[in-house]
Amino acid sequence: MAAAGHQAEKALHDAMDANDGKFICVCEGSVPMKDNGIYMQIAGKTGIKMIEEVTSRAAAVVAIGSCASWGGVQSQGENPTGAVGVHEIIKNKPVVRIPGCPPNPYVFLAVALEYATTGKILYEDQANAKGYPASVLKLMDLLIILEKIDQKQLSFQDPVPVSAKASKTGGSQVWLAEKES
């Protein structure tokens, strides 16, 4: 039977004490920042506080999935909870981001095995490198565009200028400047 509640908290702290500075903290999901992070509570702590506590004792931090890597779809537009990617919280060490929905398990496996066998963090030097948009995002964009073309609201010849907000958004993007199309 898996631990829950106080047992899970004790298991977490026992594992951190036994492996202080020698473990990889893997974060999945975006972190709500609005209203001091009240929209995510774990064991009476905000997600922000939990991530800060655990990652401060980790050798490395891996943000797995698009939500943890750049905030995910919910971080775009209105963003009522102020969702952000893990790298927006963790500033004292590199965060290896493995975006995708779902993320590529082989990339994660490579990061974990490299650390386990050599003590080195794979991709650490590229933690903030530009990357290609996740496949699901490309498909979502394509679906929206094709629907607009089908509804005669767009044509294949129409330029689509990039908004100021989109040009500044981190994570999976196409690296276009404002008003570029």
Tab-separated table of N, CA and C in Angstrom:
chain	number	residue	atom	x	y	z
A	1	MET	N	0.841	-1.180	0.000
A	1	MET	CA	0.000	0.000	0.000
A	1	MET	C	0.881	1.236	0.000
A	2	ALA	N	0.565	2.194	-0.836
A	2	ALA	CA	1.332	3.429	-0.926
A	2	ALA	C	1.004	4.344	0.238
A	3	ALA	N	1.993	5.124	0.645
A	3	ALA	CA	1.788	6.074	1.741
A	3	ALA	C	0.897	7.218	1.290
A	4	ALA	N	0.163	7.793	2.238
A	4	ALA	CA	-0.679	8.957	1.964
A	4	ALA	C	-0.642	9.854	3.191
A	5	GLY	N	-0.992	11.139	3.019
A	5	GLY	CA	-1.078	12.064	4.144
A	5	GLY	C	0.239	12.202	4.887
A	6	HIS	N	0.178	12.083	6.200
A	6	HIS	CA	1.367	12.243	7.043
A	6	HIS	C	2.447	11.221	6.705
A	7	GLN	N	2.033	9.999	6.334
A	7	GLN	CA	3.005	8.975	5.961
A	7	GLN	C	3.779	9.397	4.713
A	8	ALA	N	3.083	9.955	3.753
A	8	ALA	CA	3.737	10.405	2.527
A	8	ALA	C	4.705	11.548	2.823
A	9	GLU	N	4.288	12.480	3.666
A	9	GLU	CA	5.164	13.595	4.045
A	9	GLU	C	6.410	13.084	4.756
A	10	LYS	N	6.247	12.138	5.662
A	10	LYS	CA	7.395	11.572	6.375
A	10	LYS	C	8.323	10.853	5.396
A	11	ALA	N	7.744	10.085	4.473
A	11	ALA	CA	8.562	9.381	3.478
A	11	ALA	C	9.355	10.374	2.622
A	12	LEU	N	8.717	11.472	2.234
A	12	LEU	CA	9.398	12.496	1.432
A	12	LEU	C	10.574	13.076	2.208
A	13	HIS	N	10.331	13.488	3.443
A	13	HIS	CA	11.394	14.114	4.234
A	13	HIS	C	12.494	13.122	4.604
A	14	ASP	N	12.137	11.877	4.878
A	14	ASP	CA	13.149	10.852	5.139
A	14	ASP	C	14.033	10.635	3.911
A	15	ALA	N	13.406	10.587	2.737
A	15	ALA	CA	14.164	10.398	1.488
A	15	ALA	C	15.069	11.597	1.221
A	16	MET	N	14.573	12.809	1.469
A	16	MET	CA	15.409	13.996	1.256
A	16	MET	C	16.570	14.017	2.245
A	17	ASP	N	16.316	13.657	3.503
A	17	ASP	CA	17.389	13.636	4.507
A	17	ASP	C	18.463	12.611	4.141
A	18	ALA	N	18.038	11.446	3.690
A	18	ALA	CA	18.982	10.376	3.350
A	18	ALA	C	19.758	10.660	2.071
A	19	ASN	N	19.216	11.514	1.202
A	19	ASN	CA	19.829	11.753	-0.116
A	19	ASN	C	20.063	13.230	-0.389
A	20	ASP	N	20.260	14.005	0.649
A	20	ASP	CA	20.397	15.455	0.521
A	20	ASP	C	21.455	15.829	-0.520
A	21	GLY	N	21.032	16.587	-1.522
A	21	GLY	CA	21.943	17.030	-2.563
A	21	GLY	C	22.308	15.980	-3.588
A	22	LYS	N	21.671	14.805	-3.533
A	22	LYS	CA	22.037	13.703	-4.428
A	22	LYS	C	20.865	13.164	-5.242
A	23	PHE	N	19.742	13.863	-5.256
A	23	PHE	CA	18.580	13.348	-5.987
A	23	PHE	C	18.111	14.355	-7.026
A	24	ILE	N	17.354	13.825	-7.990
A	24	ILE	CA	16.734	14.664	-9.009
A	24	ILE	C	15.292	14.902	-8.580
A	25	CYS	N	14.898	16.148	-8.534
A	25	CYS	CA	13.504	16.486	-8.256
A	25	CYS	C	12.802	16.642	-9.597
A	26	VAL	N	11.814	15.810	-9.849
A	26	VAL	CA	11.056	15.863	-11.095
A	26	VAL	C	9.717	16.533	-10.804
A	27	CYS	N	9.464	17.637	-11.479
A	27	CYS	CA	8.221	18.388	-11.287
A	27	CYS	C	7.332	18.202	-12.507
A	28	GLU	N	6.062	17.923	-12.272
A	28	GLU	CA	5.094	17.762	-13.353
A	28	GLU	C	3.918	18.685	-13.059
A	29	GLY	N	3.529	19.467	-14.035
A	29	GLY	CA	2.400	20.380	-13.868
A	29	GLY	C	2.860	21.814	-13.650
A	30	SER	N	2.030	22.752	-14.070
A	30	SER	CA	2.342	24.162	-13.854
A	30	SER	C	2.084	24.515	-12.396
A	31	VAL	N	2.591	25.666	-11.989
A	31	VAL	CA	2.456	26.095	-10.596
A	31	VAL	C	1.655	27.388	-10.552
A	32	PRO	N	0.528	27.400	-9.840
A	32	PRO	CA	-0.271	28.616	-9.713
A	32	PRO	C	0.421	29.624	-8.795
A	33	MET	N	0.640	30.842	-9.282
A	33	MET	CA	1.325	31.876	-8.509
A	33	MET	C	0.374	32.950	-7.966
A	34	LYS	N	-0.787	33.106	-8.621
A	34	LYS	CA	-1.699	34.181	-8.240
A	34	LYS	C	-2.188	33.994	-6.802
A	35	ASP	N	-2.438	35.111	-6.132
A	35	ASP	CA	-2.935	35.104	-4.750
A	35	ASP	C	-2.025	34.284	-3.837
A	36	ASN	N	-0.723	34.491	-4.000
A	36	ASN	CA	0.293	33.805	-3.184
A	36	ASN	C	0.226	32.287	-3.304
A	37	GLY	N	-0.246	31.784	-4.432
A	37	GLY	CA	-0.211	30.346	-4.703
A	37	GLY	C	-1.288	29.527	-4.020
A	38	ILE	N	-2.378	30.145	-3.585
A	38	ILE	CA	-3.399	29.406	-2.822
A	38	ILE	C	-4.142	28.360	-3.643
A	39	TYR	N	-4.002	28.378	-4.961
A	39	TYR	CA	-4.755	27.448	-5.804
A	39	TYR	C	-4.115	26.065	-5.900
A	40	MET	N	-2.984	25.873	-5.224
A	40	MET	CA	-2.347	24.552	-5.147
A	40	MET	C	-1.800	24.398	-3.742
A	41	GLN	N	-2.403	23.511	-2.983
A	41	GLN	CA	-1.978	23.275	-1.603
A	41	GLN	C	-1.641	21.799	-1.428
A	42	ILE	N	-0.493	21.541	-0.815
A	42	ILE	CA	-0.058	20.178	-0.533
A	42	ILE	C	0.396	20.150	0.924
A	43	ALA	N	-0.252	19.338	1.724
A	43	ALA	CA	0.103	19.206	3.139
A	43	ALA	C	0.136	20.558	3.833
A	44	GLY	N	-0.823	21.414	3.513
A	44	GLY	CA	-0.916	22.718	4.151
A	44	GLY	C	0.067	23.755	3.626
A	45	LYS	N	0.828	23.410	2.585
A	45	LYS	CA	1.790	24.342	1.993
A	45	LYS	C	1.367	24.621	0.561
A	46	THR	N	1.699	25.809	0.077
A	46	THR	CA	1.426	26.094	-1.331
A	46	THR	C	2.391	25.280	-2.188
A	47	GLY	N	2.015	25.079	-3.432
A	47	GLY	CA	2.901	24.407	-4.367
A	47	GLY	C	4.224	25.145	-4.508
A	48	ILE	N	4.167	26.475	-4.426
A	48	ILE	CA	5.387	27.285	-4.524
A	48	ILE	C	6.343	26.899	-3.399
A	49	LYS	N	5.837	26.884	-2.180
A	49	LYS	CA	6.660	26.568	-1.003
A	49	LYS	C	7.194	25.137	-1.093
A	50	MET	N	6.349	24.194	-1.489
A	50	MET	CA	6.766	22.799	-1.601
A	50	MET	C	7.900	22.656	-2.622
A	51	ILE	N	7.738	23.280	-3.786
A	51	ILE	CA	8.773	23.190	-4.818
A	51	ILE	C	10.067	23.832	-4.338
A	52	GLU	N	9.976	24.986	-3.700
A	52	GLU	CA	11.178	25.639	-3.182
A	52	GLU	C	11.892	24.759	-2.163
A	53	GLU	N	11.149	24.147	-1.253
A	53	GLU	CA	11.751	23.302	-0.218
A	53	GLU	C	12.435	22.065	-0.810
A	54	VAL	N	11.729	21.368	-1.679
A	54	VAL	CA	12.283	20.118	-2.208
A	54	VAL	C	13.428	20.398	-3.173
A	55	THR	N	13.259	21.350	-4.075
A	55	THR	CA	14.323	21.606	-5.055
A	55	THR	C	15.571	22.200	-4.425
A	56	SER	N	15.436	22.878	-3.284
A	56	SER	CA	16.618	23.445	-2.626
A	56	SER	C	17.568	22.340	-2.152
A	57	ARG	N	17.062	21.137	-1.993
A	57	ARG	CA	17.881	20.020	-1.514
A	57	ARG	C	18.236	19.038	-2.635
A	58	ALA	N	17.759	19.299	-3.835
A	58	ALA	CA	17.999	18.404	-4.971
A	58	ALA	C	19.302	18.754	-5.674
A	59	ALA	N	19.891	17.756	-6.314
A	59	ALA	CA	21.069	17.991	-7.145
A	59	ALA	C	20.660	18.623	-8.466
A	60	ALA	N	19.467	18.275	-8.922
A	60	ALA	CA	18.987	18.751	-10.209
A	60	ALA	C	17.471	18.841	-10.177
A	61	VAL	N	16.950	19.675	-11.068
A	61	VAL	CA	15.507	19.840	-11.193
A	61	VAL	C	15.134	19.561	-12.641
A	62	VAL	N	14.139	18.709	-12.837
A	62	VAL	CA	13.625	18.407	-14.170
A	62	VAL	C	12.157	18.802	-14.191
A	63	ALA	N	11.792	19.664	-15.131
A	63	ALA	CA	10.390	20.018	-15.371
A	63	ALA	C	9.929	19.143	-16.525
A	64	ILE	N	9.017	18.221	-16.243
A	64	ILE	CA	8.601	17.273	-17.278
A	64	ILE	C	7.184	17.591	-17.738
A	65	GLY	N	7.008	17.670	-19.050
A	65	GLY	CA	5.724	18.020	-19.644
A	65	GLY	C	5.656	19.509	-19.942
A	66	SER	N	4.780	19.876	-20.841
A	66	SER	CA	4.649	21.282	-21.244
A	66	SER	C	4.211	22.182	-20.101
A	67	CYS	N	3.339	21.689	-19.234
A	67	CYS	CA	2.854	22.525	-18.119
A	67	CYS	C	4.002	22.907	-17.193
A	68	ALA	N	4.813	21.951	-16.777
A	68	ALA	CA	5.944	22.238	-15.893
A	68	ALA	C	7.042	22.993	-16.634
A	69	SER	N	7.185	22.741	-17.944
A	69	SER	CA	8.266	23.353	-18.715
A	69	SER	C	8.038	24.824	-19.016
A	70	TRP	N	6.789	25.201	-19.309
A	70	TRP	CA	6.553	26.613	-19.640
A	70	TRP	C	5.208	27.143	-19.157
A	71	GLY	N	4.479	26.365	-18.411
A	71	GLY	CA	3.203	26.824	-17.867
A	71	GLY	C	2.002	26.204	-18.538
A	72	GLY	N	2.186	25.632	-19.712
A	72	GLY	CA	1.103	24.960	-20.412
A	72	GLY	C	0.045	25.902	-20.959
A	73	VAL	N	-0.963	25.310	-21.554
A	73	VAL	CA	-2.039	26.069	-22.193
A	73	VAL	C	-2.715	27.003	-21.190
A	74	GLN	N	-2.887	26.545	-19.940
A	74	GLN	CA	-3.571	27.365	-18.954
A	74	GLN	C	-2.812	28.644	-18.608
A	75	SER	N	-1.530	28.724	-18.928
A	75	SER	CA	-0.760	29.930	-18.638
A	75	SER	C	-0.944	31.002	-19.711
A	76	GLN	N	-1.621	30.666	-20.768
A	76	GLN	CA	-1.837	31.609	-21.863
A	76	GLN	C	-3.175	32.317	-21.693
A	77	GLY	N	-3.329	33.453	-22.319
A	77	GLY	CA	-4.600	34.170	-22.249
A	77	GLY	C	-4.879	34.702	-20.859
A	78	GLU	N	-6.089	34.486	-20.389
A	78	GLU	CA	-6.525	35.058	-19.115
A	78	GLU	C	-5.721	34.549	-17.912
A	79	ASN	N	-5.417	33.277	-17.852
A	79	ASN	CA	-4.589	32.672	-16.808
A	79	ASN	C	-5.069	33.046	-15.394
A	80	PRO	N	-6.261	32.606	-15.003
A	80	PRO	CA	-6.851	33.034	-13.728
A	80	PRO	C	-6.083	32.620	-12.472
A	81	THR	N	-5.257	31.569	-12.544
A	81	THR	CA	-4.502	31.160	-11.355
A	81	THR	C	-3.046	31.624	-11.402
A	82	GLY	N	-2.650	32.297	-12.488
A	82	GLY	CA	-1.265	32.743	-12.614
A	82	GLY	C	-0.295	31.588	-12.807
A	83	ALA	N	-0.722	30.574	-13.559
A	83	ALA	CA	0.093	29.370	-13.772
A	83	ALA	C	1.397	29.709	-14.494
A	84	VAL	N	2.501	29.143	-13.997
A	84	VAL	CA	3.815	29.332	-14.613
A	84	VAL	C	4.552	27.995	-14.648
A	85	GLY	N	5.609	27.954	-15.428
A	85	GLY	CA	6.478	26.795	-15.439
A	85	GLY	C	7.405	26.822	-14.230
A	86	VAL	N	7.976	25.690	-13.894
A	86	VAL	CA	8.831	25.543	-12.716
A	86	VAL	C	10.033	26.488	-12.759
A	87	HIS	N	10.584	26.723	-13.954
A	87	HIS	CA	11.764	27.588	-14.070
A	87	HIS	C	11.490	29.026	-13.630
A	88	GLU	N	10.213	29.416	-13.569
A	88	GLU	CA	9.871	30.767	-13.108
A	88	GLU	C	10.021	30.881	-11.588
A	89	ILE	N	10.056	29.766	-10.896
A	89	ILE	CA	10.167	29.752	-9.433
A	89	ILE	C	11.597	29.459	-9.005
A	90	ILE	N	12.204	28.479	-9.651
A	90	ILE	CA	13.546	28.027	-9.274
A	90	ILE	C	14.579	28.877	-10.010
A	91	LYS	N	15.291	29.700	-9.270
A	91	LYS	CA	16.274	30.599	-9.878
A	91	LYS	C	17.704	30.275	-9.456
A	92	ASN	N	17.880	29.396	-8.453
A	92	ASN	CA	19.220	29.152	-7.929
A	92	ASN	C	19.943	27.974	-8.589
A	93	LYS	N	19.287	27.334	-9.556
A	93	LYS	CA	19.940	26.243	-10.282
A	93	LYS	C	19.210	26.046	-11.602
A	94	PRO	N	19.880	25.450	-12.587
A	94	PRO	CA	19.204	25.219	-13.873
A	94	PRO	C	18.046	24.243	-13.728
A	95	VAL	N	17.027	24.471	-14.519
A	95	VAL	CA	15.886	23.565	-14.581
A	95	VAL	C	15.906	22.943	-15.974
A	96	VAL	N	16.106	21.638	-16.042
A	96	VAL	CA	16.084	20.940	-17.325
A	96	VAL	C	14.629	20.767	-17.706
A	97	ARG	N	14.244	21.366	-18.828
A	97	ARG	CA	12.845	21.316	-19.258
A	97	ARG	C	12.671	20.287	-20.369
A	98	ILE	N	11.716	19.392	-20.155
A	98	ILE	CA	11.389	18.362	-21.140
A	98	ILE	C	9.913	18.551	-21.494
A	99	PRO	N	9.629	19.461	-22.450
A	99	PRO	CA	8.229	19.734	-22.784
A	99	PRO	C	7.613	18.613	-23.600
A	100	GLY	N	6.334	18.720	-23.793
A	100	GLY	CA	5.577	17.756	-24.578
A	100	GLY	C	4.363	17.325	-23.801
A	101	CYS	N	3.347	16.971	-24.525
A	101	CYS	CA	2.097	16.554	-23.890
A	101	CYS	C	1.568	15.354	-24.682
A	102	PRO	N	2.067	14.175	-24.401
A	102	PRO	CA	2.957	13.814	-23.301
A	102	PRO	C	4.413	14.088	-23.646
A	103	PRO	N	5.277	14.225	-22.606
A	103	PRO	CA	6.708	14.408	-22.865
A	103	PRO	C	7.323	13.105	-23.369
A	104	ASN	N	8.461	13.235	-24.014
A	104	ASN	CA	9.152	12.061	-24.533
A	104	ASN	C	9.833	11.324	-23.375
A	105	PRO	N	9.395	10.104	-23.066
A	105	PRO	CA	9.978	9.387	-21.922
A	105	PRO	C	11.445	9.034	-22.122
A	106	TYR	N	11.886	8.907	-23.370
A	106	TYR	CA	13.276	8.558	-23.625
A	106	TYR	C	14.208	9.712	-23.278
A	107	VAL	N	13.751	10.940	-23.467
A	107	VAL	CA	14.560	12.102	-23.089
A	107	VAL	C	14.714	12.123	-21.570
A	108	PHE	N	13.598	11.913	-20.852
A	108	PHE	CA	13.688	11.866	-19.392
A	108	PHE	C	14.601	10.729	-18.937
A	109	LEU	N	14.445	9.568	-19.531
A	109	LEU	CA	15.274	8.427	-19.171
A	109	LEU	C	16.753	8.745	-19.382
A	110	ALA	N	17.069	9.415	-20.475
A	110	ALA	CA	18.465	9.793	-20.749
A	110	ALA	C	18.993	10.725	-19.661
A	111	VAL	N	18.197	11.707	-19.250
A	111	VAL	CA	18.611	12.638	-18.198
A	111	VAL	C	18.849	11.875	-16.893
A	112	ALA	N	17.905	11.012	-16.510
A	112	ALA	CA	18.013	10.269	-15.249
A	112	ALA	C	19.197	9.303	-15.266
A	113	LEU	N	19.376	8.566	-16.355
A	113	LEU	CA	20.474	7.595	-16.423
A	113	LEU	C	21.836	8.272	-16.471
A	114	GLU	N	21.928	9.391	-17.180
A	114	GLU	CA	23.204	10.122	-17.219
A	114	GLU	C	23.587	10.574	-15.816
A	115	TYR	N	22.618	11.078	-15.066
A	115	TYR	CA	22.911	11.514	-13.696
A	115	TYR	C	23.273	10.317	-12.809
A	116	ALA	N	22.525	9.230	-12.925
A	116	ALA	CA	22.775	8.051	-12.086
A	116	ALA	C	24.142	7.430	-12.357
A	117	THR	N	24.595	7.465	-13.602
A	117	THR	CA	25.861	6.805	-13.941
A	117	THR	C	27.076	7.722	-13.869
A	118	THR	N	26.898	9.014	-14.126
A	118	THR	CA	28.064	9.913	-14.171
A	118	THR	C	27.997	11.059	-13.165
A	119	GLY	N	26.808	11.314	-12.621
A	119	GLY	CA	26.653	12.463	-11.722
A	119	GLY	C	26.499	13.772	-12.470
A	120	LYS	N	26.478	13.716	-13.801
A	120	LYS	CA	26.314	14.927	-14.613
A	120	LYS	C	24.853	15.081	-15.016
A	121	ILE	N	24.434	16.319	-15.173
A	121	ILE	CA	23.068	16.615	-15.574
A	121	ILE	C	23.039	16.852	-17.087
A	122	LEU	N	22.451	15.911	-17.802
A	122	LEU	CA	22.328	16.020	-19.249
A	122	LEU	C	21.463	17.215	-19.590
A	123	TYR	N	21.847	17.995	-20.553
A	123	TYR	CA	21.122	19.186	-21.010
A	123	TYR	C	21.215	20.355	-20.030
A	124	GLU	N	21.966	20.229	-18.939
A	124	GLU	CA	22.042	21.321	-17.970
A	124	GLU	C	22.539	22.600	-18.636
A	125	ASP	N	23.531	22.472	-19.518
A	125	ASP	CA	24.071	23.649	-20.190
A	125	ASP	C	23.100	24.213	-21.220
A	126	GLN	N	22.038	23.473	-21.528
A	126	GLN	CA	21.030	23.925	-22.485
A	126	GLN	C	19.672	24.127	-21.821
A	127	ALA	N	19.680	24.299	-20.497
A	127	ALA	CA	18.416	24.381	-19.754
A	127	ALA	C	17.505	25.486	-20.260
A	128	ASN	N	18.080	26.569	-20.771
A	128	ASN	CA	17.265	27.688	-21.258
A	128	ASN	C	17.349	27.859	-22.770
A	129	ALA	N	17.783	26.810	-23.458
A	129	ALA	CA	17.901	26.879	-24.917
A	129	ALA	C	16.525	26.907	-25.576
A	130	LYS	N	16.481	27.559	-26.728
A	130	LYS	CA	15.237	27.581	-27.499
A	130	LYS	C	14.994	26.186	-28.069
A	131	GLY	N	13.736	25.797	-28.105
A	131	GLY	CA	13.387	24.486	-28.639
A	131	GLY	C	12.158	24.584	-29.520
A	132	TYR	N	11.820	23.502	-30.146
A	132	TYR	CA	10.656	23.466	-31.019
A	132	TYR	C	9.381	23.321	-30.197
A	133	PRO	N	8.271	23.862	-30.692
A	133	PRO	CA	6.997	23.689	-29.984
A	133	PRO	C	6.638	22.211	-29.878
A	134	ALA	N	5.966	21.877	-28.795
A	134	ALA	CA	5.518	20.500	-28.594
A	134	ALA	C	4.537	20.113	-29.691
A	135	SER	N	4.534	18.864	-30.076
A	135	SER	CA	3.700	18.378	-31.171
A	135	SER	C	2.216	18.680	-30.965
A	136	VAL	N	1.732	18.509	-29.739
A	136	VAL	CA	0.314	18.741	-29.478
A	136	VAL	C	-0.046	20.192	-29.765
A	137	LEU	N	0.855	21.116	-29.430
A	137	LEU	CA	0.581	22.531	-29.702
A	137	LEU	C	0.498	22.796	-31.199
A	138	LYS	N	1.399	22.179	-31.948
A	138	LYS	CA	1.354	22.356	-33.402
A	138	LYS	C	0.024	21.843	-33.956
A	139	LEU	N	-0.409	20.704	-33.459
A	139	LEU	CA	-1.671	20.137	-33.932
A	139	LEU	C	-2.866	21.008	-33.537
A	140	MET	N	-2.828	21.560	-32.320
A	140	MET	CA	-3.912	22.443	-31.883
A	140	MET	C	-3.974	23.692	-32.763
A	141	ASP	N	-2.800	24.279	-33.022
A	141	ASP	CA	-2.755	25.453	-33.900
A	141	ASP	C	-3.289	25.114	-35.283
A	142	LEU	N	-2.841	23.990	-35.817
A	142	LEU	CA	-3.288	23.573	-37.144
A	142	LEU	C	-4.802	23.376	-37.177
A	143	LEU	N	-5.356	22.745	-36.155
A	143	LEU	CA	-6.797	22.534	-36.083
A	143	LEU	C	-7.554	23.867	-36.103
A	144	ILE	N	-7.125	24.810	-35.287
A	144	ILE	CA	-7.780	26.126	-35.228
A	144	ILE	C	-7.684	26.834	-36.574
A	145	ILE	N	-6.506	26.810	-37.174
A	145	ILE	CA	-6.313	27.476	-38.463
A	145	ILE	C	-7.182	26.834	-39.546
A	146	LEU	N	-7.194	25.507	-39.595
A	146	LEU	CA	-8.002	24.830	-40.615
A	146	LEU	C	-9.498	25.067	-40.411
A	147	GLU	N	-9.936	25.141	-39.162
A	147	GLU	CA	-11.341	25.471	-38.895
A	147	GLU	C	-11.673	26.874	-39.395
A	148	LYS	N	-10.778	27.839	-39.156
A	148	LYS	CA	-10.995	29.225	-39.614
A	148	LYS	C	-11.014	29.288	-41.144
A	149	ILE	N	-10.162	28.499	-41.783
A	149	ILE	CA	-10.159	28.467	-43.257
A	149	ILE	C	-11.462	27.858	-43.758
A	150	ASP	N	-11.905	26.768	-43.125
A	150	ASP	CA	-13.157	26.125	-43.489
A	150	ASP	C	-14.348	27.075	-43.322
A	151	GLN	N	-14.300	27.933	-42.306
A	151	GLN	CA	-15.374	28.901	-42.037
A	151	GLN	C	-15.220	30.181	-42.867
A	152	LYS	N	-14.218	30.204	-43.749
A	152	LYS	CA	-13.942	31.345	-44.634
A	152	LYS	C	-13.522	32.597	-43.856
A	153	GLN	N	-13.006	32.405	-42.649
A	153	GLN	CA	-12.509	33.527	-41.849
A	153	GLN	C	-11.028	33.788	-42.102
A	154	LEU	N	-10.358	32.812	-42.699
A	154	LEU	CA	-8.951	32.909	-43.068
A	154	LEU	C	-8.758	32.228	-44.416
A	155	SER	N	-7.644	32.579	-45.058
A	155	SER	CA	-7.233	31.831	-46.247
A	155	SER	C	-5.760	31.483	-46.075
A	156	PHE	N	-5.278	30.591	-46.932
A	156	PHE	CA	-3.876	30.197	-46.826
A	156	PHE	C	-2.930	31.356	-47.157
A	157	GLN	N	-3.435	32.397	-47.797
A	157	GLN	CA	-2.603	33.534	-48.162
A	157	GLN	C	-2.580	34.635	-47.094
A	158	ASP	N	-3.428	34.553	-46.093
A	158	ASP	CA	-3.504	35.602	-45.069
A	158	ASP	C	-2.283	35.571	-44.148
A	159	PRO	N	-1.640	36.739	-43.964
A	159	PRO	CA	-0.573	36.780	-42.951
A	159	PRO	C	-1.210	36.765	-41.553
A	160	VAL	N	-0.559	36.131	-40.618
A	160	VAL	CA	-1.053	36.088	-39.242
A	160	VAL	C	0.014	36.751	-38.371
A	161	PRO	N	-0.183	38.027	-38.033
A	161	PRO	CA	0.836	38.725	-37.236
A	161	PRO	C	0.874	38.210	-35.794
A	162	VAL	N	2.047	38.203	-35.233
A	162	VAL	CA	2.258	37.749	-33.859
A	162	VAL	C	1.950	38.900	-32.903
A	163	SER	N	1.206	38.613	-31.834
A	163	SER	CA	0.892	39.644	-30.847
A	163	SER	C	2.126	39.934	-29.985
A	164	ALA	N	2.103	41.073	-29.296
A	164	ALA	CA	3.207	41.447	-28.407
A	164	ALA	C	3.369	40.398	-27.314
A	165	LYS	N	2.249	39.936	-26.748
A	165	LYS	CA	2.314	38.941	-25.664
A	165	LYS	C	2.908	37.627	-26.170
A	166	ALA	N	2.446	37.173	-27.328
A	166	ALA	CA	2.938	35.905	-27.866
A	166	ALA	C	4.432	35.980	-28.180
A	167	SER	N	4.905	37.137	-28.644
A	167	SER	CA	6.325	37.259	-28.995
A	167	SER	C	7.221	37.195	-27.764
A	168	LYS	N	6.664	37.466	-26.585
A	168	LYS	CA	7.453	37.466	-25.348
A	168	LYS	C	7.245	36.212	-24.510
A	169	THR	N	6.347	35.331	-24.924
A	169	THR	CA	6.047	34.133	-24.148
A	169	THR	C	7.197	33.148	-24.251
A	170	GLY	N	7.610	32.607	-23.113
A	170	GLY	CA	8.695	31.628	-23.080
A	170	GLY	C	8.169	30.231	-23.357
A	171	GLY	N	9.074	29.272	-23.356
A	171	GLY	CA	8.681	27.881	-23.553
A	171	GLY	C	8.530	27.538	-25.018
A	172	SER	N	7.567	26.697	-25.320
A	172	SER	CA	7.338	26.273	-26.697
A	172	SER	C	6.788	27.438	-27.492
A	173	GLN	N	7.531	27.870	-28.454
A	173	GLN	CA	7.101	28.970	-29.310
A	173	GLN	C	7.840	28.880	-30.635
A	174	VAL	N	7.550	29.780	-31.538
A	174	VAL	CA	8.170	29.734	-32.859
A	174	VAL	C	9.162	30.868	-33.076
A	175	TRP	N	9.460	31.627	-32.019
A	175	TRP	CA	10.503	32.652	-32.039
A	175	TRP	C	10.273	33.719	-33.092
A	176	LEU	N	9.052	34.226	-33.174
A	176	LEU	CA	8.722	35.338	-34.064
A	176	LEU	C	8.629	36.624	-33.260
A	177	ALA	N	9.031	37.717	-33.851
A	177	ALA	CA	8.935	39.014	-33.191
A	177	ALA	C	7.521	39.573	-33.337
A	178	GLU	N	7.199	40.572	-32.526
A	178	GLU	CA	5.890	41.214	-32.588
A	178	GLU	C	5.614	41.709	-34.008
A	179	LYS	N	4.411	41.469	-34.495
A	179	LYS	CA	3.901	41.858	-35.819
A	179	LYS	C	4.525	41.074	-36.970
A	180	GLU	N	5.476	40.194	-36.686
A	180	GLU	CA	6.036	39.342	-37.720
A	180	GLU	C	4.976	38.291	-38.078
A	181	SER	N	4.987	37.816	-39.299
A	181	SER	CA	4.000	36.806	-39.693
A	181	SER	C	4.659	35.718	-40.514
